[in-house]
Short mmCIF file of C-alpha atoms and ligand atoms in Angstrom, two decimals:
data_model
loop_
_atom_site.label_atom_id
_atom_site.label_comp_id
_atom_site.label_asym_id
_atom_site.label_seq_id
_atom_site.Cartn_x
_atom_site.Cartn_y
_atom_site.Cartn_z
CA MET A 1 14.17 -35.73 2.87
CA ALA A 2 12.88 -32.38 4.13
CA LYS A 3 15.61 -29.81 4.79
CA LYS A 4 16.43 -28.85 8.37
CA CYS A 5 14.71 -25.67 9.54
CA GLU A 6 16.71 -22.98 11.31
CA PHE A 7 14.70 -20.53 13.47
CA LYS A 8 16.89 -17.42 13.62
CA SER A 9 14.23 -15.13 15.08
CA LEU A 10 10.47 -15.21 15.53
CA PRO A 11 8.07 -12.26 15.88
CA ASP A 12 7.23 -11.20 19.41
CA SER A 13 3.95 -9.32 19.89
CA ASN A 14 5.20 -7.60 23.08
CA LEU A 15 8.16 -6.11 21.22
CA GLU A 16 5.91 -5.10 18.30
CA ARG A 17 3.82 -2.91 20.62
CA ARG A 18 6.77 -1.00 22.01
CA ARG A 19 7.61 2.41 20.60
CA ASN A 20 10.78 3.29 22.56
CA LEU A 21 13.10 1.06 20.51
CA SER A 22 15.81 2.81 18.52
CA PHE A 23 16.81 2.47 14.87
CA ASP A 24 19.54 3.85 12.62
CA PHE A 25 19.86 5.50 9.22
CA LEU A 26 22.17 3.28 7.17
CA TYR A 27 23.98 4.09 3.90
CA PRO A 28 25.67 0.77 3.23
CA GLU A 29 28.16 -0.02 0.50
CA PHE A 30 26.45 -2.67 -1.47
CA GLU A 31 27.99 -6.16 -1.60
CA VAL A 32 26.60 -9.42 -3.00
CA PRO A 33 27.71 -12.57 -1.13
CA LYS A 34 30.18 -14.35 -3.45
CA TYR A 35 28.44 -17.72 -3.47
CA LEU A 36 25.06 -16.15 -4.21
CA LYS A 37 26.54 -14.28 -7.17
CA GLU A 38 27.65 -17.56 -8.76
CA PHE A 39 24.36 -19.24 -7.88
CA ALA A 40 22.21 -16.47 -9.41
CA GLN A 41 23.84 -16.61 -12.86
CA GLY A 42 21.17 -17.44 -15.46
CA LYS A 43 18.49 -17.82 -12.78
CA LYS A 44 15.13 -16.03 -12.70
CA TYR A 45 13.02 -14.57 -9.89
CA PHE A 46 9.31 -13.90 -9.64
CA ILE A 47 7.83 -11.77 -6.86
CA PHE A 48 4.11 -12.06 -6.21
CA THR A 49 2.87 -8.97 -4.34
CA PHE A 50 -0.33 -8.88 -2.28
CA GLY A 51 -1.77 -5.80 -0.58
CA CYS A 52 -0.90 -2.14 -0.47
CA GLN A 53 1.53 0.20 -2.22
CA ALA A 54 4.08 -0.18 0.60
CA ASN A 55 4.33 -3.87 -0.28
CA HIS A 56 4.71 -3.05 -3.98
CA ARG A 57 7.55 -0.68 -3.17
CA ASP A 58 9.24 -3.31 -0.94
CA SER A 59 8.95 -5.78 -3.82
CA GLU A 60 10.61 -3.30 -6.19
CA ILE A 61 13.54 -3.03 -3.79
CA MET A 62 13.79 -6.80 -3.34
CA GLY A 63 13.74 -7.09 -7.16
CA GLY A 64 16.57 -4.53 -7.37
CA LEU A 65 18.62 -6.49 -4.83
CA LEU A 66 18.07 -9.77 -6.68
CA GLU A 67 19.06 -8.18 -10.00
CA LYS A 68 22.29 -6.88 -8.41
CA ALA A 69 23.01 -10.45 -7.41
CA GLY A 70 22.56 -11.57 -11.02
CA PHE A 71 19.00 -12.92 -11.10
CA SER A 72 16.73 -11.68 -13.88
CA GLN A 73 13.00 -11.02 -13.58
CA THR A 74 10.31 -13.27 -15.00
CA PHE A 75 6.54 -12.93 -14.88
CA SER A 76 5.97 -16.66 -15.33
CA GLU A 77 5.97 -18.85 -12.22
CA LYS A 78 6.97 -21.87 -14.28
CA ASP A 79 10.16 -20.17 -15.49
CA ALA A 80 11.18 -18.99 -12.04
CA ASP A 81 14.03 -20.46 -9.96
CA LEU A 82 13.03 -18.28 -7.01
CA ILE A 83 9.46 -17.27 -6.09
CA ILE A 84 8.79 -14.78 -3.31
CA LEU A 85 5.29 -14.09 -1.96
CA ASN A 86 5.11 -10.63 -0.38
CA THR A 87 2.02 -10.88 1.82
CA CYS A 88 -0.68 -8.69 3.39
CA ALA A 89 -2.35 -9.17 6.80
CA VAL A 90 -4.85 -6.32 6.87
CA ARG A 91 -7.91 -8.57 6.52
CA GLU A 92 -8.49 -12.30 6.80
CA ASN A 93 -9.43 -12.76 3.14
CA ALA A 94 -5.99 -11.39 2.14
CA GLU A 95 -4.40 -14.12 4.27
CA GLN A 96 -6.61 -16.85 2.80
CA LYS A 97 -5.46 -15.83 -0.70
CA VAL A 98 -1.82 -16.22 0.36
CA PHE A 99 -2.40 -19.69 1.86
CA GLY A 100 -4.12 -20.69 -1.38
CA LYS A 101 -1.15 -19.46 -3.38
CA ILE A 102 1.43 -21.21 -1.19
CA GLY A 103 -0.57 -24.44 -1.51
CA ASN A 104 -0.65 -24.10 -5.31
CA LEU A 105 3.13 -23.81 -5.47
CA LEU A 106 3.59 -27.33 -4.07
CA HIS A 107 3.07 -29.01 -7.46
CA LEU A 108 5.64 -26.68 -9.03
CA LYS A 109 8.17 -27.50 -6.34
CA LYS A 110 7.53 -31.23 -6.86
CA SER A 111 8.29 -30.94 -10.57
CA LYS A 112 11.29 -28.68 -9.93
CA PRO A 113 12.79 -29.53 -6.49
CA GLU A 114 15.56 -26.93 -6.78
CA LEU A 115 12.92 -24.12 -6.92
CA LEU A 116 13.31 -21.77 -3.93
CA ILE A 117 10.17 -20.36 -2.30
CA GLY A 118 10.19 -17.41 0.09
CA VAL A 119 7.33 -15.80 2.04
CA CYS A 120 7.68 -12.30 3.50
CA GLY A 121 5.62 -9.21 4.35
CA CYS A 122 3.04 -8.34 7.00
CA MET A 123 1.41 -11.75 7.36
CA VAL A 124 4.54 -13.48 8.64
CA GLN A 125 5.03 -10.82 11.33
CA GLN A 126 2.54 -13.01 13.25
CA LYS A 127 3.92 -16.01 15.12
CA HIS A 128 0.81 -18.17 14.66
CA ILE A 129 1.03 -17.71 10.87
CA ILE A 130 4.67 -18.80 10.81
CA GLU A 131 3.80 -21.87 12.89
CA TYR A 132 0.98 -22.70 10.48
CA ILE A 133 3.16 -22.28 7.36
CA ASN A 134 5.95 -24.27 8.96
CA GLU A 135 3.63 -27.13 9.80
CA LYS A 136 1.51 -27.24 6.62
CA PHE A 137 3.84 -26.00 3.89
CA LYS A 138 7.25 -27.62 4.22
CA HIS A 139 8.03 -26.55 0.63
CA VAL A 140 8.64 -22.97 1.81
CA ASP A 141 12.42 -22.41 2.08
CA LEU A 142 12.61 -18.93 3.56
CA ILE A 143 10.39 -16.78 5.78
CA PHE A 144 11.48 -13.22 6.55
CA GLY A 145 9.67 -10.12 7.79
CA THR A 146 9.02 -6.49 6.95
CA HIS A 147 12.00 -5.32 9.06
CA ASN A 148 14.67 -7.40 7.35
CA SER A 149 13.55 -7.55 3.70
CA THR A 150 16.62 -5.49 2.80
CA ASP A 151 18.77 -8.41 4.09
CA LEU A 152 17.27 -10.65 1.42
CA LEU A 153 20.58 -11.53 -0.26
CA LEU A 154 22.25 -12.56 3.02
CA LEU A 155 19.20 -14.65 3.96
CA LEU A 156 19.15 -16.37 0.56
CA ASN A 157 22.86 -17.00 0.77
CA ASP A 158 22.32 -18.84 4.08
CA VAL A 159 19.48 -20.94 2.63
CA ILE A 160 21.63 -21.96 -0.33
CA THR A 161 25.00 -22.52 1.32
CA LYS A 162 23.71 -24.24 4.47
CA ARG A 163 21.00 -26.18 2.56
CA ILE A 164 18.45 -25.29 5.20
CA ARG A 165 15.00 -23.79 5.50
CA LEU A 166 15.32 -20.49 7.32
CA ILE A 167 12.91 -18.43 9.43
CA ASP A 168 14.11 -14.95 10.40
CA VAL A 169 11.34 -12.49 11.33
CA LYS A 170 12.30 -9.57 13.53
CA SER A 171 10.00 -7.38 15.63
CA ILE A 172 12.26 -4.43 16.31
CA PRO A 173 11.82 -1.38 14.03
CA GLY A 174 13.94 -1.90 10.94
CA ASP A 175 16.74 0.56 10.29
CA ILE A 176 16.12 3.04 7.48
CA VAL A 177 18.37 1.73 4.74
CA GLU A 178 19.22 4.12 1.89
CA ASN A 179 21.15 3.61 -1.36
CA LEU A 180 19.27 0.41 -2.15
CA PRO A 181 18.89 -0.70 -5.76
CA SER A 182 15.34 -1.05 -7.05
CA SER A 183 13.59 -2.53 -10.04
CA ARG A 184 10.60 -0.21 -10.51
CA GLU A 185 7.31 -1.63 -11.86
CA SER A 186 6.80 1.37 -14.14
CA LYS A 187 9.09 3.58 -16.20
CA PHE A 188 6.87 6.65 -15.74
CA LYS A 189 5.02 6.29 -12.40
CA ALA A 190 6.91 5.80 -9.14
CA PHE A 191 6.25 5.22 -5.47
CA VAL A 192 8.60 6.94 -3.03
CA ASN A 193 8.55 5.97 0.65
CA ILE A 194 8.59 8.93 3.00
CA SER A 195 7.97 7.07 6.24
CA TYR A 196 7.64 3.54 7.54
CA GLY A 197 5.38 2.09 10.24
CA CYS A 198 2.47 3.65 12.11
CA ASP A 199 1.95 4.91 15.67
CA LYS A 200 -1.81 5.51 15.46
CA PHE A 201 -2.90 2.09 16.79
CA CYS A 202 -6.47 2.22 15.46
CA THR A 203 -8.03 -0.61 17.47
CA TYR A 204 -8.95 -2.80 14.46
CA CYS A 205 -5.65 -2.46 12.60
CA ILE A 206 -2.70 -4.82 12.52
CA VAL A 207 -0.31 -2.46 10.68
CA PRO A 208 1.31 -0.81 13.76
CA TYR A 209 2.40 -4.32 14.85
CA THR A 210 3.48 -5.70 11.47
CA ARG A 211 5.29 -2.58 10.25
CA GLY A 212 6.37 -1.19 13.60
CA LYS A 213 7.17 2.23 14.92
CA GLU A 214 6.68 5.32 12.72
CA ARG A 215 10.02 6.31 11.18
CA SER A 216 10.51 9.18 8.70
CA ARG A 217 13.15 9.14 5.99
CA LYS A 218 15.41 12.17 5.91
CA MET A 219 14.06 14.91 3.68
CA LYS A 220 17.27 15.11 1.65
CA ASP A 221 17.17 11.39 0.82
CA ILE A 222 13.54 11.69 -0.35
CA LEU A 223 14.24 14.77 -2.47
CA ASP A 224 17.31 13.13 -4.03
CA GLU A 225 15.17 10.14 -5.02
CA VAL A 226 12.47 12.38 -6.54
CA GLN A 227 15.10 14.42 -8.41
CA GLU A 228 16.54 11.22 -9.88
CA LEU A 229 13.05 10.22 -11.04
CA LYS A 230 12.65 13.64 -12.65
CA ASN A 231 16.02 13.21 -14.40
CA ASN A 232 14.71 9.89 -15.74
CA SER A 233 11.59 11.63 -17.13
CA TYR A 234 9.10 10.11 -14.68
CA LYS A 235 5.65 11.69 -15.04
CA GLU A 236 4.16 10.83 -11.66
CA VAL A 237 5.41 10.29 -8.14
CA THR A 238 3.34 9.06 -5.18
CA LEU A 239 4.73 9.76 -1.72
CA LEU A 240 4.00 6.79 0.53
CA GLY A 241 3.45 6.41 4.24
CA GLN A 242 0.81 4.70 6.41
CA ASN A 243 0.07 8.20 7.65
CA VAL A 244 1.90 10.76 5.50
CA ASN A 245 0.71 13.71 7.60
CA ALA A 246 2.80 12.52 10.53
CA TYR A 247 5.94 12.82 8.37
CA GLY A 248 8.82 14.53 10.19
CA LYS A 249 7.20 14.62 13.64
CA ASP A 250 9.82 12.18 14.89
CA PHE A 251 12.61 14.68 14.04
CA ASN A 252 11.22 17.21 16.57
CA ASP A 253 12.69 20.08 14.55
CA GLY A 254 9.56 21.56 12.95
CA THR A 255 9.73 19.39 9.82
CA THR A 256 6.21 18.81 8.47
CA PHE A 257 4.67 16.88 5.61
CA ALA A 258 3.48 20.19 4.13
CA LYS A 259 7.11 21.37 3.85
CA LEU A 260 8.23 18.10 2.29
CA LEU A 261 5.35 18.13 -0.20
CA GLU A 262 6.17 21.68 -1.25
CA GLU A 263 9.84 20.78 -1.86
CA VAL A 264 8.79 17.73 -3.86
CA ALA A 265 6.38 19.83 -5.96
CA LYS A 266 9.17 22.33 -6.74
CA ILE A 267 11.27 19.58 -8.35
CA GLY A 268 8.69 19.69 -11.13
CA ILE A 269 7.49 16.16 -11.87
CA PRO A 270 4.14 16.72 -13.66
CA ARG A 271 2.03 14.73 -11.16
CA VAL A 272 2.64 14.52 -7.42
CA ARG A 273 0.38 12.34 -5.25
CA PHE A 274 0.49 11.13 -1.66
CA LEU A 275 -1.02 8.24 0.31
CA THR A 276 -2.48 7.84 2.99
CA SER A 277 -3.70 10.77 5.09
CA HIS A 278 -5.08 10.43 8.60
CA PRO A 279 -7.67 13.18 9.23
CA TRP A 280 -6.14 13.82 12.68
CA ASP A 281 -2.87 15.26 11.35
CA PHE A 282 -4.24 17.07 8.27
CA SER A 283 -3.10 20.67 8.75
CA SER A 284 -4.35 23.91 7.15
CA GLU A 285 -0.71 24.47 6.08
CA LEU A 286 -0.95 21.24 4.06
CA ILE A 287 -4.23 22.27 2.41
CA GLU A 288 -2.62 25.54 1.33
CA VAL A 289 0.40 23.78 -0.22
CA ILE A 290 -1.89 21.41 -2.17
CA ALA A 291 -3.91 24.39 -3.44
CA LYS A 292 -0.79 26.36 -4.42
CA TYR A 293 1.00 23.92 -6.76
CA ASP A 294 -0.55 22.85 -10.08
CA ASN A 295 1.47 19.64 -10.12
CA ILE A 296 0.08 18.44 -6.76
CA MET A 297 -2.96 16.43 -7.78
CA LYS A 298 -6.23 17.70 -6.38
CA TYR A 299 -7.06 14.22 -5.16
CA ILE A 300 -7.11 13.43 -1.46
CA HIS A 301 -7.66 10.01 0.02
CA LEU A 302 -9.03 10.69 3.49
CA PRO A 303 -10.13 7.51 5.27
CA VAL A 304 -13.14 8.14 7.54
CA GLN A 305 -13.77 4.49 8.57
CA SER A 306 -17.15 5.34 10.20
CA GLY A 307 -19.64 8.20 10.48
CA SER A 308 -20.69 7.36 14.05
CA ASP A 309 -19.00 9.12 16.96
CA GLU A 310 -19.39 6.06 19.23
CA ILE A 311 -17.79 3.75 16.66
CA LEU A 312 -15.02 6.26 15.82
CA HIS A 313 -14.23 6.36 19.55
CA LEU A 314 -14.13 2.56 19.79
CA MET A 315 -11.91 2.49 16.69
CA GLY A 316 -9.48 4.89 18.39
CA ARG A 317 -9.62 7.27 15.43
CA ARG A 318 -9.19 10.48 17.53
CA TYR A 319 -11.69 12.64 15.62
CA THR A 320 -15.45 13.07 15.68
CA ARG A 321 -17.87 12.98 12.78
CA ASP A 322 -18.25 16.79 12.97
CA GLN A 323 -14.49 17.35 12.97
CA TYR A 324 -14.14 15.13 9.89
CA ILE A 325 -16.95 16.93 8.04
CA ALA A 326 -15.44 20.31 8.98
CA LEU A 327 -12.06 19.20 7.58
CA ALA A 328 -13.71 17.97 4.36
CA LYS A 329 -15.46 21.36 4.04
CA GLU A 330 -12.23 23.30 4.63
CA ILE A 331 -10.50 21.22 1.96
CA LYS A 332 -13.35 21.72 -0.52
CA THR A 333 -13.47 25.47 0.12
CA LYS A 334 -9.72 26.02 -0.24
CA ILE A 335 -9.25 23.56 -3.11
CA PRO A 336 -12.28 23.97 -5.36
CA ASP A 337 -12.99 20.92 -7.51
CA VAL A 338 -10.92 18.62 -5.26
CA ALA A 339 -11.71 14.89 -5.42
CA LEU A 340 -12.15 13.25 -2.02
CA THR A 341 -12.00 9.49 -1.58
CA THR A 342 -12.17 7.34 1.53
CA ASP A 343 -11.94 3.96 3.30
CA ILE A 344 -14.90 2.68 5.32
CA ILE A 345 -15.24 -0.32 7.60
CA VAL A 346 -18.75 -1.79 7.95
CA GLY A 347 -19.75 -4.04 10.85
CA PHE A 348 -17.28 -3.04 13.54
CA PRO A 349 -18.10 -5.17 16.65
CA ASN A 350 -21.60 -4.38 17.94
CA GLU A 351 -22.22 -1.59 15.39
CA THR A 352 -25.97 -0.85 15.54
CA TYR A 353 -28.02 -0.22 12.43
CA GLU A 354 -28.42 3.44 13.52
CA GLN A 355 -24.64 3.81 13.84
CA PHE A 356 -24.29 2.30 10.37
CA LEU A 357 -26.84 4.83 9.05
CA ASP A 358 -24.62 7.60 10.49
CA THR A 359 -21.91 6.38 8.10
CA VAL A 360 -24.33 6.44 5.16
CA SER A 361 -25.46 9.98 6.01
CA LEU A 362 -21.84 11.18 6.35
CA CYS A 363 -21.13 9.82 2.87
CA ARG A 364 -24.17 11.64 1.50
CA GLU A 365 -22.85 14.85 3.06
CA VAL A 366 -19.25 14.56 1.82
CA HIS A 367 -20.09 13.32 -1.72
CA TYR A 368 -17.04 11.10 -2.20
CA ASP A 369 -15.57 10.64 -5.68
CA SER A 370 -14.70 7.07 -4.83
CA ALA A 371 -14.48 4.80 -1.78
CA PHE A 372 -12.97 1.51 -0.64
CA THR A 373 -15.41 -0.34 1.58
CA PHE A 374 -14.54 -3.29 3.81
CA ILE A 375 -16.35 -5.62 6.16
CA TYR A 376 -14.63 -5.62 9.54
CA SER A 377 -12.21 -8.50 9.94
CA PRO A 378 -10.89 -9.30 13.44
CA ARG A 379 -7.07 -9.27 13.53
CA ASN A 380 -5.10 -11.27 16.07
CA ASN A 381 -3.84 -9.35 19.12
CA THR A 382 -5.58 -6.08 18.19
CA PRO A 383 -7.84 -4.51 20.89
CA ALA A 384 -10.98 -4.71 18.70
CA ALA A 385 -10.56 -8.45 18.24
CA LYS A 386 -11.16 -8.91 21.99
CA ILE A 387 -14.64 -7.31 21.80
CA LYS A 388 -17.47 -9.87 21.74
CA ASP A 389 -19.46 -9.12 18.60
CA ASN A 390 -23.25 -9.54 18.40
CA VAL A 391 -23.76 -8.57 14.74
CA PRO A 392 -24.41 -11.61 12.48
CA SER A 393 -22.23 -11.73 9.39
CA ALA A 394 -25.30 -11.80 7.07
CA GLU A 395 -26.33 -8.45 8.57
CA LYS A 396 -22.84 -7.05 7.91
CA VAL A 397 -23.03 -8.14 4.28
CA LYS A 398 -26.47 -6.48 3.97
CA ARG A 399 -25.13 -3.19 5.38
CA PHE A 400 -22.07 -3.40 3.14
CA LYS A 401 -24.28 -3.66 0.03
CA GLU A 402 -26.49 -0.80 1.24
CA LEU A 403 -23.46 1.44 1.73
CA VAL A 404 -21.98 0.61 -1.68
CA LYS A 405 -25.31 1.51 -3.28
CA ALA A 406 -25.39 4.90 -1.51
CA LEU A 407 -21.78 5.64 -2.46
CA GLU A 408 -22.40 4.69 -6.09
CA GLU A 409 -25.07 7.38 -6.41
CA ASP A 410 -22.43 10.07 -5.80
CA ILE A 411 -19.71 8.29 -7.77
CA THR A 412 -22.06 8.02 -10.77
CA LYS A 413 -22.91 11.73 -10.53
CA HIS A 414 -19.22 12.68 -10.46
CA SER A 415 -18.55 10.45 -13.47
CA GLU A 416 -21.54 11.72 -15.46
CA ASN A 417 -20.39 15.28 -14.86
CA MET A 418 -17.22 14.48 -16.78
CA ILE A 419 -19.04 13.73 -20.06
CA GLY A 420 -18.17 16.23 -22.80
CA LYS A 421 -15.16 17.64 -20.91
CA VAL A 422 -11.48 17.22 -21.82
CA TYR A 423 -9.00 15.75 -19.30
CA ASP A 424 -5.25 15.14 -19.10
CA ILE A 425 -4.65 11.39 -19.05
CA LEU A 426 -1.40 9.67 -18.11
CA VAL A 427 -1.45 6.66 -20.43
CA GLU A 428 -0.79 3.34 -18.63
CA GLY A 429 -0.91 0.86 -21.51
CA PRO A 430 -3.38 -1.31 -23.42
CA SER A 431 -6.69 -1.77 -21.60
CA GLU A 432 -6.86 -5.07 -19.67
CA LYS A 433 -10.35 -5.88 -21.00
CA ASN A 434 -9.93 -4.67 -24.57
CA PRO A 435 -6.36 -4.54 -25.95
CA GLU A 436 -7.60 -2.40 -28.86
CA MET A 437 -8.01 0.45 -26.38
CA LEU A 438 -5.51 2.33 -24.20
CA SER A 439 -6.14 3.03 -20.51
CA GLY A 440 -4.97 5.83 -18.31
CA TYR A 441 -5.85 7.98 -15.32
CA THR A 442 -7.03 11.56 -14.97
CA GLU A 443 -5.42 13.86 -12.41
CA LYS A 444 -8.21 12.78 -10.07
CA ASN A 445 -7.52 9.11 -10.66
CA LYS A 446 -10.52 8.28 -12.85
CA LEU A 447 -9.82 5.38 -15.19
CA VAL A 448 -10.39 6.28 -18.86
CA HIS A 449 -10.30 3.98 -21.93
CA PHE A 450 -9.77 5.38 -25.41
CA LYS A 451 -8.34 4.46 -28.82
CA GLY A 452 -4.74 5.46 -29.54
CA GLY A 453 -1.28 4.26 -30.59
CA ILE A 454 0.92 2.27 -28.23
CA ASN A 455 3.57 5.02 -28.61
CA LEU A 456 1.44 7.12 -26.25
CA VAL A 457 2.16 4.87 -23.25
CA GLY A 458 3.86 6.91 -20.54
CA GLN A 459 2.70 10.24 -22.05
CA ILE A 460 0.14 12.72 -20.76
CA VAL A 461 -2.50 13.26 -23.48
CA LYS A 462 -5.82 15.11 -23.76
CA VAL A 463 -8.95 12.96 -23.92
CA LYS A 464 -12.58 14.02 -24.28
CA ILE A 465 -15.02 11.95 -22.21
CA LEU A 466 -17.87 10.38 -24.19
CA GLU A 467 -19.44 7.80 -21.85
CA SER A 468 -19.53 7.15 -18.12
CA HIS A 469 -19.58 3.67 -16.55
CA THR A 470 -19.41 4.70 -12.84
CA TYR A 471 -15.90 3.30 -12.16
CA SER A 472 -14.42 3.93 -15.63
CA MET A 473 -15.01 6.21 -18.61
CA ILE A 474 -14.80 5.93 -22.40
CA GLY A 475 -13.23 8.84 -24.27
CA GLU A 476 -11.51 9.94 -27.47
CA LEU A 477 -8.13 11.52 -28.07
CA VAL A 478 -8.17 15.25 -28.71
CA ASN A 479 -5.66 16.49 -31.25
CA GLU A 480 -4.00 19.61 -29.96
N1 5AD B 501 -10.98 -5.05 8.98
C1 5AD B 501 -11.48 -4.43 7.88
N2 5AD B 501 -10.85 -3.42 7.24
C2 5AD B 501 -9.68 -3.01 7.76
N3 5AD B 501 -8.83 -2.03 7.37
C3 5AD B 501 -7.78 -2.02 8.21
N4 5AD B 501 -7.91 -2.96 9.14
C4 5AD B 501 -9.10 -3.59 8.89
C5 5AD B 501 -9.80 -4.66 9.51
N5 5AD B 501 -9.33 -5.26 10.61
C6 5AD B 501 -9.12 -1.12 6.25
C7 5AD B 501 -9.19 0.33 6.71
C8 5AD B 501 -7.92 0.90 6.17
C9 5AD B 501 -7.72 0.09 4.91
C10 5AD B 501 -6.36 0.11 4.35
O1 5AD B 501 -8.07 -1.20 5.32
O2 5AD B 501 -10.32 0.93 6.10
O3 5AD B 501 -8.01 2.29 5.90
FE1 SF4 B 502 -3.90 1.22 10.57
FE2 SF4 B 502 -4.91 3.46 11.67
FE3 SF4 B 502 -2.23 3.28 11.16
FE4 SF4 B 502 -3.97 3.49 9.13
S1 SF4 B 502 -3.61 5.03 10.74
S2 SF4 B 502 -2.24 2.02 9.28
S3 SF4 B 502 -5.77 2.32 9.89
S4 SF4 B 502 -3.41 2.03 12.64
#
């Protein structure tokens, strides 16, 4: 018999829009519910993460919480006693992948009825998705949202002790919870959250609703976390926020991202990165800090989304094509040899072919080192989704391919320029395609494969580039 379902809270799109709701900074003493502690003994968890780095970081924290309770990690679904899917809602195809995955887990649950399945993350911040999962996938035991993922142990305890299915998805901005345990994916590269949520409300984007109001972590808490990573010999740290440049604005005391970045750089981890920058908030002060510190990577991801002023206006991006190009030029002048990358959306509602060509010409002017390109995907309750669209999807696919081709010309040139030069590579591990080779990234995030001993994993080594394959390079170790 199916378990009873308790609806503790459901997302509310009116609340998600509001920005005047308050939140707290919490430094809780950590306690595992007693029953859960007994339950977790000898049991294994598996977290499947979809989407962006923020989700990966949330999964690391959920993993840390579960390990405190006594669960251990497995990477095999079949071995798991608890499977959590941490989901992404940014485009429809991301959601389809999650539904496919949930459906696939049914056979596992049938062969192992005591298996617990949880679904969390951005996708379930939408009421219609919860209704769909609840109707179609009764094998899901727990649904919780982005604002209460740090309550995971309490939620699980309820599911187990009350023998219920539980849905608890909040829409108020989550408190900033510090002192949480975490099980990091890597022993040498780390993500560090600096802010949560987004207040930009680009008209196509669901993130301001699913992740809520923009909230900055206190600078001291961020610096303490980076210092601890340094003490543990981490080689790279990436500061994370939906819009890192807005960091500190909510404190109203003059705190800026530039100041935070400078303090992080001074701690001395060899590689400091940050993601993602909105062109609107990118200050000259920030450009100067990036130029000044050798350990801040000269790699800037600067989403443009479109090269047409009309489309940028409809997207609510708050800058013009000329302002973006001027910013790119200022960055390139003050940080010679910087790598610029971007995100672009093709086929925004009613985009004309001429407006699309404005995007292509902007790319040819900026000469991106790399780019993520997406076909526009309408998202429930966003302003853009209400616009009636007259562009056929076949036309959008055609434009998408045309843009990728134009971008690849520049990307290939950048890659070919690397041949014969020596680069510092942070070694990730054996190459996915050829385990005989190692893979790693340059300071500017180019993927390089080369032969070397497994003892080099986690080290920064010098590699000479021999061949270019547009998105990855082949090289050889240089003995110093
Ligand atoms: N459709 C297509 N792409 C989108 N992105 C965000 N929302 C949408 C959408 N509705 C893209 C943007 C953003 C990246 C993370 O995802 O380019 O920068
Ligand atoms: Fe979405 Fe725009 Fe915020 Fe980025 S800045 S998360 S695209 S609303």
